[in-house]
Amino acid sequence: MQNLEWSKLPFGYVKTNYNVRCVWKNGKWGEIEVSDSEYINIHIASTALHYGQEAFEGMKAYRGKDGKVRLFRWEENCKRLKDSAAGIYMAQVDDKLFFDMVKKVVELNADFIPPYGTGASLYIRPLLYGSGAKVGVHPADEYTFLIFVTPVGPYFKEGFNPVKIAIIRDSDRAAPLGTGTMKVGGNYAASFRGLEKAHEAGYGSPMYLDCREKKYIDEIGAANFFAIKDNTYITPKSTSILPSITNKSLEEVAKYIGLKVERRPVDVAELPTFEEAGACGTAAVISPIGEIVDIDENKHYVYCPDGKPGKWSTKMYETLVGIQYGDIPDPFGWITILENI
Ligand SMILES: Cc1ncc(COP(=O)(O)O)c(C=O)c1O
C-alpha cells in the first residue's frame, strides 16, 4: 500500500505504477501491453491530434470495508465508449477487451486503491484515439486504446457541500445534433470558455443552456443537472448533453426511495420553483447546488439557505455511495467485485 495522504487527495493526477495499452490495426486488436511510462509516442499526423478523433471514459474502483474492490456499472462506460467511437468513426472496443484491460490495470496498481473510509477512490480513465496518420480529413486506419488509473479525492473541494453555479449564455459546449452526447475531447475544449467565465465571476461551474433558444437547462460543467420538486426527481432531456451514468442511476435510486422521476426539457424559468438542485457525475456523485446566479439577468436562486444539502439529495447520495462502497446491499446489480485484489 502506498504511503499517501488518502483523505487529502485532490481530484488530480498521481503517478501510478502501470498503464495498459492495445492497438487496432489491419482491422483487429493486438495484444494488451503493460507500460510503466506515462508517455505515448504519437505520430505527428495522427487524427487524434489534428481532427480531435478521440474519446474517453471516467469510472472508479472502490475498496469496501470488507477489503473487496468494486467496479460500478462498468458495462455502461463500455457502452458509452462504443457510442462515442461510433459517433466519430473510430474502431470499437468490445466488452471483453474493455473489462480485461480495466481489471488488469486495477490489479497492477492495487497499491494505489485508497483504503475504505478515506472518501477517496481509484479513478479509471480509458482513452481511445486515432493514432494512425492522415493528412486529408478522414478517420484513421489505426487506433490506440489505453487505460490509466489515479487515486482521487472528491471532485469539488467542498465535498458533499453546496456549490455555486453561474448560467452561461455566450458560449455552447456542443451543438444540438453535434457531439454533445459523446464523451469526446473537443466538447471539453469547447467548454473551457464557459468554465473560465464562471470562475472569473467567483462560481464553481458553468450551467449551459440549450444552444437554440437558451431556454432550457442542458448541463453543469462536466456533470448533469437534476432538481427536486413536489416529490419528483426532474432531469433535462436534451440532444446535446452527455448521458451521465450517475444520473441514470440516480433516477433508479430516486424511484427506489419513493420519488417520481421526470426526464424532460427543463425550462430555466422553473429555477425559482425547485426545492433542491444538484449536479451529478462519477467524480463527485452529487454536488448539491447552493446557489445559481444568472449573471446576464442579475438573478440569484438559493437552494440551501441553511448551508446544508437537501434531504432528498442527501438520501440519494448516501444510497448510491453506500452501494458503491458495498456498505449497503446492491438491489440493482450494478456492482462487479474484482476478486483477489
Ligand atoms: C459533460 C459531462 N456530463 C456529465 C458527466 C457525468 O457523467 P457520469 O455520471 O457518467 O460520470 C460527465 C462526466 O463524465 C461529463 O463529462
mmCIF file of C-alpha atoms and ligand atoms in Angstrom:
data_model
loop_
_atom_site.group_PDB
_atom_site.id
_atom_site.type_symbol
_atom_site.label_atom_id
_atom_site.label_comp_id
_atom_site.label_asym_id
_atom_site.label_seq_id
_atom_site.Cartn_x
_atom_site.Cartn_y
_atom_site.Cartn_z
ATOM 1 C CA MET A 1 0.000 0.000 0.000
ATOM 2 C CA GLN A 2 1.355 3.401 -0.981
ATOM 3 C CA ASN A 3 2.001 5.934 1.716
ATOM 4 C CA LEU A 4 -0.283 8.753 0.521
ATOM 5 C CA GLU A 5 -2.446 11.174 2.478
ATOM 6 C CA TRP A 6 -5.555 9.473 1.112
ATOM 7 C CA SER A 7 -8.154 11.685 2.738
ATOM 8 C CA LYS A 8 -6.461 14.839 1.442
ATOM 9 C CA LEU A 9 -6.127 13.754 -2.184
ATOM 10 C CA PRO A 10 -7.395 16.282 -4.712
ATOM 11 C CA PHE A 11 -9.226 15.248 -7.906
ATOM 12 C CA GLY A 12 -5.937 15.263 -9.779
ATOM 13 C CA TYR A 13 -3.226 13.149 -11.337
ATOM 14 C CA VAL A 14 -0.953 10.977 -9.216
ATOM 15 C CA LYS A 15 1.602 8.806 -10.980
ATOM 16 C CA THR A 16 0.890 5.098 -10.536
ATOM 17 C CA ASN A 17 2.926 2.034 -11.474
ATOM 18 C CA TYR A 18 1.491 0.945 -14.796
ATOM 19 C CA ASN A 19 -0.979 1.631 -17.589
ATOM 20 C CA VAL A 20 -2.311 -0.769 -20.217
ATOM 21 C CA ARG A 21 -2.484 -0.292 -23.972
ATOM 22 C CA CYS A 22 -3.780 -2.027 -27.069
ATOM 23 C CA VAL A 23 -3.501 -1.103 -30.745
ATOM 24 C CA TRP A 24 -6.064 -1.752 -33.505
ATOM 25 C CA LYS A 25 -4.649 -2.113 -36.976
ATOM 26 C CA ASN A 26 -5.410 -4.119 -40.110
ATOM 27 C CA GLY A 27 -8.936 -4.460 -38.793
ATOM 28 C CA LYS A 28 -8.162 -6.106 -35.439
ATOM 29 C CA TRP A 29 -6.959 -5.512 -31.909
ATOM 30 C CA GLY A 30 -3.477 -6.701 -30.928
ATOM 31 C CA GLU A 31 -2.205 -7.958 -27.564
ATOM 32 C CA ILE A 32 -2.708 -5.974 -24.344
ATOM 33 C CA GLU A 33 0.587 -4.319 -23.398
ATOM 34 C CA VAL A 34 1.616 -3.146 -19.949
ATOM 35 C CA SER A 35 3.660 0.049 -19.748
ATOM 36 C CA ASP A 36 5.383 1.846 -16.890
ATOM 37 C CA SER A 37 5.760 5.017 -18.946
ATOM 38 C CA GLU A 38 3.452 7.988 -18.539
ATOM 39 C CA TYR A 39 4.100 8.963 -22.139
ATOM 40 C CA ILE A 40 2.900 7.819 -25.541
ATOM 41 C CA ASN A 41 4.754 8.008 -28.802
ATOM 42 C CA ILE A 42 2.329 9.622 -31.216
ATOM 43 C CA HIS A 43 2.533 10.168 -34.962
ATOM 44 C CA ILE A 44 2.756 13.841 -35.890
ATOM 45 C CA ALA A 45 -0.083 13.362 -38.398
ATOM 46 C CA SER A 46 -2.369 11.289 -36.148
ATOM 47 C CA THR A 47 -6.071 12.061 -36.448
ATOM 48 C CA ALA A 48 -6.347 12.451 -32.671
ATOM 49 C CA LEU A 49 -4.021 15.447 -32.722
ATOM 50 C CA HIS A 50 -5.340 17.106 -35.860
ATOM 51 C CA TYR A 51 -9.020 16.264 -36.061
ATOM 52 C CA GLY A 52 -9.893 15.533 -32.460
ATOM 53 C CA GLN A 53 -10.578 11.853 -33.176
ATOM 54 C CA GLU A 54 -10.516 10.689 -29.566
ATOM 55 C CA ALA A 55 -12.941 9.750 -26.819
ATOM 56 C CA PHE A 56 -12.517 8.852 -23.181
ATOM 57 C CA GLU A 57 -14.368 7.473 -20.177
ATOM 58 C CA GLY A 58 -14.307 8.094 -16.447
ATOM 59 C CA MET A 59 -15.154 5.447 -13.852
ATOM 60 C CA LYS A 60 -13.978 4.350 -10.419
ATOM 61 C CA ALA A 61 -12.928 1.349 -8.326
ATOM 62 C CA TYR A 62 -13.868 1.452 -4.642
ATOM 63 C CA ARG A 63 -12.367 -0.510 -1.763
ATOM 64 C CA GLY A 64 -15.051 -1.623 0.706
ATOM 65 C CA LYS A 65 -14.972 -2.235 4.460
ATOM 66 C CA ASP A 66 -14.706 -5.941 3.607
ATOM 67 C CA GLY A 67 -11.478 -5.199 1.676
ATOM 68 C CA LYS A 68 -13.118 -6.091 -1.652
ATOM 69 C CA VAL A 69 -12.636 -3.938 -4.745
ATOM 70 C CA ARG A 70 -15.815 -2.937 -6.566
ATOM 71 C CA LEU A 71 -16.475 -1.509 -10.013
ATOM 72 C CA PHE A 72 -19.692 0.427 -10.560
ATOM 73 C CA ARG A 73 -21.645 -0.234 -13.804
ATOM 74 C CA TRP A 74 -18.546 -0.684 -15.977
ATOM 75 C CA GLU A 75 -20.732 -2.076 -18.787
ATOM 76 C CA GLU A 76 -22.366 1.350 -19.072
ATOM 77 C CA ASN A 77 -18.994 3.054 -19.513
ATOM 78 C CA CYS A 78 -18.103 0.495 -22.158
ATOM 79 C CA LYS A 79 -21.404 1.093 -23.938
ATOM 80 C CA ARG A 80 -20.908 4.856 -23.875
ATOM 81 C CA LEU A 81 -17.382 4.456 -25.268
ATOM 82 C CA LYS A 82 -18.854 2.370 -28.094
ATOM 83 C CA ASP A 83 -21.384 5.139 -28.798
ATOM 84 C CA SER A 84 -18.625 7.773 -28.766
ATOM 85 C CA ALA A 85 -16.464 5.617 -31.062
ATOM 86 C CA ALA A 86 -19.348 5.073 -33.495
ATOM 87 C CA GLY A 87 -20.144 8.800 -33.432
ATOM 88 C CA ILE A 88 -16.674 9.853 -34.594
ATOM 89 C CA TYR A 89 -15.885 6.771 -36.695
ATOM 90 C CA MET A 90 -13.317 5.028 -34.519
ATOM 91 C CA ALA A 91 -12.652 1.307 -34.020
ATOM 92 C CA GLN A 92 -14.959 -0.360 -31.465
ATOM 93 C CA VAL A 93 -13.745 -1.681 -28.121
ATOM 94 C CA ASP A 94 -15.806 -4.738 -27.166
ATOM 95 C CA ASP A 95 -16.893 -5.626 -23.612
ATOM 96 C CA LYS A 96 -14.237 -8.303 -23.167
ATOM 97 C CA LEU A 97 -11.289 -6.125 -24.146
ATOM 98 C CA PHE A 98 -12.643 -3.248 -22.064
ATOM 99 C CA PHE A 99 -13.163 -5.388 -18.953
ATOM 100 C CA ASP A 100 -9.881 -7.315 -19.318
ATOM 101 C CA MET A 101 -7.939 -4.060 -19.556
ATOM 102 C CA VAL A 102 -9.779 -2.421 -16.651
ATOM 103 C CA LYS A 103 -9.193 -5.481 -14.473
ATOM 104 C CA LYS A 104 -5.540 -5.674 -15.400
ATOM 105 C CA VAL A 105 -4.763 -2.006 -14.776
ATOM 106 C CA VAL A 106 -6.572 -2.046 -11.411
ATOM 107 C CA GLU A 107 -4.742 -5.225 -10.379
ATOM 108 C CA LEU A 108 -1.370 -3.804 -11.414
ATOM 109 C CA ASN A 109 -1.978 -0.667 -9.366
ATOM 110 C CA ALA A 110 -3.690 -2.284 -6.365
ATOM 111 C CA ASP A 111 -1.324 -0.335 -4.100
ATOM 112 C CA PHE A 112 -2.997 2.852 -5.188
ATOM 113 C CA ILE A 113 -6.589 1.862 -4.382
ATOM 114 C CA PRO A 114 -7.443 4.163 -1.478
ATOM 115 C CA PRO A 115 -8.378 2.431 1.781
ATOM 116 C CA TYR A 116 -12.011 2.277 2.879
ATOM 117 C CA GLY A 117 -13.206 5.241 4.906
ATOM 118 C CA THR A 118 -10.906 7.872 3.380
ATOM 119 C CA GLY A 119 -13.536 9.182 0.930
ATOM 120 C CA ALA A 120 -11.044 8.557 -1.886
ATOM 121 C CA SER A 121 -11.261 6.054 -4.749
ATOM 122 C CA LEU A 122 -9.288 4.865 -7.758
ATOM 123 C CA TYR A 123 -10.274 6.835 -10.849
ATOM 124 C CA ILE A 124 -10.062 4.838 -14.087
ATOM 125 C CA ARG A 125 -9.524 6.719 -17.337
ATOM 126 C CA PRO A 126 -9.981 4.719 -20.576
ATOM 127 C CA LEU A 127 -8.848 6.647 -23.690
ATOM 128 C CA LEU A 128 -9.425 5.704 -27.338
ATOM 129 C CA TYR A 129 -7.797 7.714 -30.099
ATOM 130 C CA GLY A 130 -6.920 7.726 -33.780
ATOM 131 C CA SER A 131 -3.202 7.003 -33.736
ATOM 132 C CA GLY A 132 -2.884 6.481 -37.489
ATOM 133 C CA ALA A 133 -1.659 9.263 -39.766
ATOM 134 C CA LYS A 134 -3.969 11.118 -42.174
ATOM 135 C CA VAL A 135 -3.407 14.493 -43.699
ATOM 136 C CA GLY A 136 -6.703 14.691 -45.552
ATOM 137 C CA VAL A 137 -9.730 14.893 -43.276
ATOM 138 C CA HIS A 138 -10.603 11.204 -42.840
ATOM 139 C CA PRO A 139 -10.886 8.721 -39.963
ATOM 140 C CA ALA A 140 -7.605 6.949 -39.105
ATOM 141 C CA ASP A 141 -6.661 3.390 -40.107
ATOM 142 C CA GLU A 142 -5.101 2.739 -36.698
ATOM 143 C CA TYR A 143 -6.448 3.265 -33.159
ATOM 144 C CA THR A 144 -4.952 3.028 -29.692
ATOM 145 C CA PHE A 145 -6.941 2.155 -26.594
ATOM 146 C CA LEU A 146 -5.202 2.814 -23.293
ATOM 147 C CA ILE A 147 -6.261 2.936 -19.658
ATOM 148 C CA PHE A 148 -4.520 4.653 -16.796
ATOM 149 C CA VAL A 149 -5.651 4.990 -13.195
ATOM 150 C CA THR A 150 -5.045 7.562 -10.500
ATOM 151 C CA PRO A 151 -6.221 7.770 -6.893
ATOM 152 C CA VAL A 152 -8.577 10.716 -6.360
ATOM 153 C CA GLY A 153 -10.401 12.565 -3.641
ATOM 154 C CA PRO A 154 -13.688 14.394 -4.253
ATOM 155 C CA TYR A 155 -14.028 16.490 -7.439
ATOM 156 C CA PHE A 156 -15.257 19.597 -5.703
ATOM 157 C CA LYS A 157 -13.109 20.701 -2.805
ATOM 158 C CA GLU A 158 -16.346 21.333 -0.895
ATOM 159 C CA GLY A 159 -17.088 17.539 -0.973
ATOM 160 C CA PHE A 160 -20.762 16.852 -0.289
ATOM 161 C CA ASN A 161 -21.422 20.508 0.394
ATOM 162 C CA PRO A 162 -23.323 23.087 -1.615
ATOM 163 C CA VAL A 163 -21.617 24.543 -4.711
ATOM 164 C CA LYS A 164 -22.296 27.768 -6.597
ATOM 165 C CA ILE A 165 -23.154 27.736 -10.306
ATOM 166 C CA ALA A 166 -23.302 30.501 -12.943
ATOM 167 C CA ILE A 167 -25.569 30.413 -16.023
ATOM 168 C CA ILE A 168 -23.562 30.987 -19.212
ATOM 169 C CA ARG A 169 -25.208 32.182 -22.432
ATOM 170 C CA ASP A 170 -22.332 33.407 -24.588
ATOM 171 C CA SER A 171 -20.737 30.026 -25.342
ATOM 172 C CA ASP A 172 -22.010 26.490 -26.054
ATOM 173 C CA ARG A 173 -20.162 23.258 -25.323
ATOM 174 C CA ALA A 174 -21.877 21.221 -28.059
ATOM 175 C CA ALA A 175 -24.432 21.642 -30.847
ATOM 176 C CA PRO A 176 -27.900 20.024 -30.719
ATOM 177 C CA LEU A 177 -27.041 17.421 -33.370
ATOM 178 C CA GLY A 178 -23.288 17.535 -32.735
ATOM 179 C CA THR A 179 -21.155 15.505 -30.351
ATOM 180 C CA GLY A 180 -22.667 16.564 -27.003
ATOM 181 C CA THR A 181 -23.939 13.043 -26.272
ATOM 182 C CA MET A 182 -20.454 11.599 -26.809
ATOM 183 C CA LYS A 183 -17.517 11.808 -24.442
ATOM 184 C CA VAL A 184 -15.136 13.306 -26.987
ATOM 185 C CA GLY A 185 -12.316 15.682 -26.108
ATOM 186 C CA GLY A 186 -13.490 18.535 -28.337
ATOM 187 C CA ASN A 187 -16.567 19.087 -26.150
ATOM 188 C CA TYR A 188 -14.312 19.741 -23.178
ATOM 189 C CA ALA A 189 -12.070 22.192 -25.032
ATOM 190 C CA ALA A 190 -15.273 23.952 -26.128
ATOM 191 C CA SER A 191 -16.451 24.117 -22.507
ATOM 192 C CA PHE A 192 -13.375 25.995 -21.237
ATOM 193 C CA ARG A 193 -14.716 29.425 -22.207
ATOM 194 C CA GLY A 194 -17.804 28.900 -20.064
ATOM 195 C CA LEU A 195 -15.768 27.391 -17.247
ATOM 196 C CA GLU A 196 -13.391 30.358 -17.163
ATOM 197 C CA LYS A 197 -16.259 32.820 -17.244
ATOM 198 C CA ALA A 198 -17.925 31.107 -14.279
ATOM 199 C CA HIS A 199 -14.627 31.038 -12.363
ATOM 200 C CA GLU A 200 -13.922 34.700 -13.058
ATOM 201 C CA ALA A 201 -17.334 35.560 -11.630
ATOM 202 C CA GLY A 202 -16.459 33.579 -8.486
ATOM 203 C CA TYR A 203 -18.559 30.475 -9.242
ATOM 204 C CA GLY A 204 -17.510 26.835 -9.252
ATOM 205 C CA SER A 205 -19.050 25.672 -12.532
ATOM 206 C CA PRO A 206 -20.992 26.945 -15.534
ATOM 207 C CA MET A 207 -24.582 25.963 -16.319
ATOM 208 C CA TYR A 208 -25.072 25.604 -20.082
ATOM 209 C CA LEU A 209 -28.468 26.202 -21.654
ATOM 210 C CA ASP A 210 -29.779 24.683 -24.878
ATOM 211 C CA CYS A 211 -27.978 26.200 -27.871
ATOM 212 C CA ARG A 212 -31.020 27.086 -29.968
ATOM 213 C CA GLU A 213 -33.184 29.106 -27.626
ATOM 214 C CA LYS A 214 -31.182 29.463 -24.412
ATOM 215 C CA LYS A 215 -34.436 28.492 -22.719
ATOM 216 C CA TYR A 216 -33.823 25.004 -21.358
ATOM 217 C CA ILE A 217 -31.185 23.713 -18.952
ATOM 218 C CA ASP A 218 -28.535 21.457 -20.514
ATOM 219 C CA GLU A 219 -25.672 20.575 -18.171
ATOM 220 C CA ILE A 220 -23.459 21.865 -15.396
ATOM 221 C CA GLY A 221 -19.790 21.839 -16.458
ATOM 222 C CA ALA A 222 -18.840 18.146 -16.578
ATOM 223 C CA ALA A 223 -21.955 16.962 -14.735
ATOM 224 C CA ASN A 224 -25.680 16.515 -15.396
ATOM 225 C CA PHE A 225 -28.309 18.634 -13.672
ATOM 226 C CA PHE A 226 -31.207 17.453 -11.536
ATOM 227 C CA ALA A 227 -33.764 19.141 -9.335
ATOM 228 C CA ILE A 228 -36.356 18.038 -6.810
ATOM 229 C CA LYS A 229 -39.865 19.459 -6.726
ATOM 230 C CA ASP A 230 -43.148 18.010 -5.397
ATOM 231 C CA ASN A 231 -41.576 14.628 -4.583
ATOM 232 C CA THR A 232 -40.239 14.390 -8.137
ATOM 233 C CA TYR A 233 -36.705 13.957 -9.465
ATOM 234 C CA ILE A 234 -36.503 16.150 -12.565
ATOM 235 C CA THR A 235 -33.614 15.995 -15.044
ATOM 236 C CA PRO A 236 -33.145 17.536 -18.511
ATOM 237 C CA LYS A 237 -33.848 15.721 -21.755
ATOM 238 C CA SER A 238 -31.610 17.174 -24.449
ATOM 239 C CA THR A 239 -29.698 16.077 -27.539
ATOM 240 C CA SER A 240 -26.593 17.997 -26.505
ATOM 241 C CA ILE A 241 -25.809 16.560 -23.050
ATOM 242 C CA LEU A 242 -23.717 13.573 -22.045
ATOM 243 C CA PRO A 243 -25.879 10.639 -20.852
ATOM 244 C CA SER A 244 -24.493 10.502 -17.313
ATOM 245 C CA ILE A 245 -24.322 7.047 -15.739
ATOM 246 C CA THR A 246 -24.657 8.623 -12.305
ATOM 247 C CA ASN A 247 -27.820 10.433 -13.416
ATOM 248 C CA LYS A 248 -29.275 7.245 -14.895
ATOM 249 C CA SER A 249 -28.510 5.513 -11.581
ATOM 250 C CA LEU A 250 -29.985 8.345 -9.519
ATOM 251 C CA GLU A 251 -33.222 8.021 -11.492
ATOM 252 C CA GLU A 252 -33.411 4.417 -10.269
ATOM 253 C CA VAL A 253 -32.397 5.353 -6.726
ATOM 254 C CA ALA A 254 -34.986 8.163 -6.726
ATOM 255 C CA LYS A 255 -37.763 5.681 -7.609
ATOM 256 C CA TYR A 256 -36.411 3.242 -5.023
ATOM 257 C CA ILE A 257 -36.694 5.827 -2.247
ATOM 258 C CA GLY A 258 -40.197 6.889 -3.292
ATOM 259 C CA LEU A 259 -39.759 9.812 -5.692
ATOM 260 C CA LYS A 260 -41.381 10.168 -9.099
ATOM 261 C CA VAL A 261 -38.992 10.697 -11.997
ATOM 262 C CA GLU A 262 -39.344 13.100 -14.944
ATOM 263 C CA ARG A 263 -36.787 13.366 -17.749
ATOM 264 C CA ARG A 264 -37.978 16.262 -19.880
ATOM 265 C CA PRO A 265 -36.903 19.678 -21.159
ATOM 266 C CA VAL A 266 -36.392 21.823 -18.053
ATOM 267 C CA ASP A 267 -37.167 25.499 -18.607
ATOM 268 C CA VAL A 268 -34.747 27.857 -16.919
ATOM 269 C CA ALA A 269 -37.836 29.767 -15.712
ATOM 270 C CA GLU A 270 -38.528 26.816 -13.385
ATOM 271 C CA LEU A 271 -35.397 27.508 -11.355
ATOM 272 C CA PRO A 272 -37.196 29.506 -8.648
ATOM 273 C CA THR A 273 -39.689 26.643 -8.120
ATOM 274 C CA PHE A 274 -37.177 23.916 -7.231
ATOM 275 C CA GLU A 275 -36.838 22.697 -3.664
ATOM 276 C CA GLU A 276 -33.411 21.131 -4.239
ATOM 277 C CA ALA A 277 -30.939 21.207 -7.118
ATOM 278 C CA GLY A 278 -27.776 19.256 -7.807
ATOM 279 C CA ALA A 279 -25.012 18.377 -10.250
ATOM 280 C CA CYS A 280 -24.238 14.680 -10.679
ATOM 281 C CA GLY A 281 -21.387 12.660 -12.152
ATOM 282 C CA THR A 282 -18.846 9.954 -11.362
ATOM 283 C CA ALA A 283 -16.340 12.408 -9.901
ATOM 284 C CA ALA A 284 -18.487 13.881 -7.116
ATOM 285 C CA VAL A 285 -21.604 11.625 -7.298
ATOM 286 C CA ILE A 286 -23.833 14.535 -6.214
ATOM 287 C CA SER A 287 -22.791 18.122 -5.700
ATOM 288 C CA PRO A 288 -25.744 19.828 -4.108
ATOM 289 C CA ILE A 289 -26.279 23.265 -5.628
ATOM 290 C CA GLY A 290 -26.435 26.007 -3.030
ATOM 291 C CA GLU A 291 -26.859 28.889 -5.415
ATOM 292 C CA ILE A 292 -27.349 29.573 -9.113
ATOM 293 C CA VAL A 293 -26.647 33.059 -10.426
ATOM 294 C CA ASP A 294 -27.972 34.338 -13.736
ATOM 295 C CA ILE A 295 -25.227 36.862 -14.488
ATOM 296 C CA ASP A 296 -26.990 38.357 -17.539
ATOM 297 C CA GLU A 297 -30.298 38.863 -15.778
ATOM 298 C CA ASN A 298 -28.867 39.629 -12.345
ATOM 299 C CA LYS A 299 -30.950 36.938 -10.632
ATOM 300 C CA HIS A 300 -29.940 34.602 -7.814
ATOM 301 C CA TYR A 301 -31.603 31.344 -6.846
ATOM 302 C CA VAL A 302 -30.735 29.909 -3.455
ATOM 303 C CA TYR A 303 -31.367 26.241 -2.614
ATOM 304 C CA CYS A 304 -29.619 25.568 0.652
ATOM 305 C CA PRO A 305 -30.388 28.612 2.797
ATOM 306 C CA ASP A 306 -29.036 26.872 5.915
ATOM 307 C CA GLY A 307 -25.863 25.814 4.053
ATOM 308 C CA LYS A 308 -26.833 22.123 4.179
ATOM 309 C CA PRO A 309 -27.740 19.770 1.306
ATOM 310 C CA GLY A 310 -31.464 18.982 0.979
ATOM 311 C CA LYS A 311 -32.985 15.810 2.418
ATOM 312 C CA TRP A 312 -33.624 14.021 -0.887
ATOM 313 C CA SER A 313 -30.176 14.831 -2.301
ATOM 314 C CA THR A 314 -28.630 13.554 0.936
ATOM 315 C CA LYS A 315 -30.649 10.339 0.819
ATOM 316 C CA MET A 316 -29.811 9.662 -2.816
ATOM 317 C CA TYR A 317 -26.141 10.432 -2.216
ATOM 318 C CA GLU A 318 -25.931 8.121 0.786
ATOM 319 C CA THR A 319 -27.718 5.318 -1.070
ATOM 320 C CA LEU A 320 -25.541 5.498 -4.182
ATOM 321 C CA VAL A 321 -22.253 5.889 -2.306
ATOM 322 C CA GLY A 322 -23.344 3.103 0.076
ATOM 323 C CA ILE A 323 -23.849 0.765 -2.896
ATOM 324 C CA GLN A 324 -20.534 1.762 -4.486
ATOM 325 C CA TYR A 325 -18.507 1.025 -1.343
ATOM 326 C CA GLY A 326 -20.563 -2.070 -0.508
ATOM 327 C CA ASP A 327 -21.920 -0.621 2.755
ATOM 328 C CA ILE A 328 -25.473 -1.419 1.718
ATOM 329 C CA PRO A 329 -26.784 -4.225 -0.493
ATOM 330 C CA ASP A 330 -26.967 -3.503 -4.232
ATOM 331 C CA PRO A 331 -30.554 -4.234 -5.274
ATOM 332 C CA PHE A 332 -29.859 -3.139 -8.867
ATOM 333 C CA GLY A 333 -26.998 -5.462 -9.856
ATOM 334 C CA TRP A 334 -24.650 -2.527 -10.513
ATOM 335 C CA ILE A 335 -21.551 -3.829 -8.749
ATOM 336 C CA THR A 336 -18.829 -6.096 -10.120
ATOM 337 C CA ILE A 337 -16.394 -7.361 -7.488
ATOM 338 C CA LEU A 338 -12.832 -7.744 -8.733
ATOM 339 C CA GLU A 339 -11.690 -10.896 -6.947
ATOM 340 C CA ASN A 340 -8.291 -11.349 -5.295
ATOM 341 C CA ILE A 341 -7.090 -7.753 -5.360
HETATM 342 C C1 LIG B 1 -20.088 16.651 -19.819
HETATM 343 C C2 LIG B 1 -20.363 15.651 -18.761
HETATM 344 N N1 LIG B 1 -21.631 15.499 -18.320
HETATM 345 C C3 LIG B 1 -21.946 14.594 -17.371
HETATM 346 C C4 LIG B 1 -20.984 13.790 -16.793
HETATM 347 C C5 LIG B 1 -21.356 12.781 -15.759
HETATM 348 O O1 LIG B 1 -21.361 11.505 -16.326
HETATM 349 P P1 LIG B 1 -21.110 10.210 -15.428
HETATM 350 O O2 LIG B 1 -22.153 10.202 -14.374
HETATM 351 O O3 LIG B 1 -21.249 9.060 -16.353
HETATM 352 O O4 LIG B 1 -19.751 10.364 -14.856
HETATM 353 C C6 LIG B 1 -19.654 13.917 -17.203
HETATM 354 C C7 LIG B 1 -18.611 13.094 -16.592
HETATM 355 O O5 LIG B 1 -18.263 12.081 -17.059
HETATM 356 C C8 LIG B 1 -19.336 14.862 -18.213
HETATM 357 O O6 LIG B 1 -18.082 14.992 -18.640
#
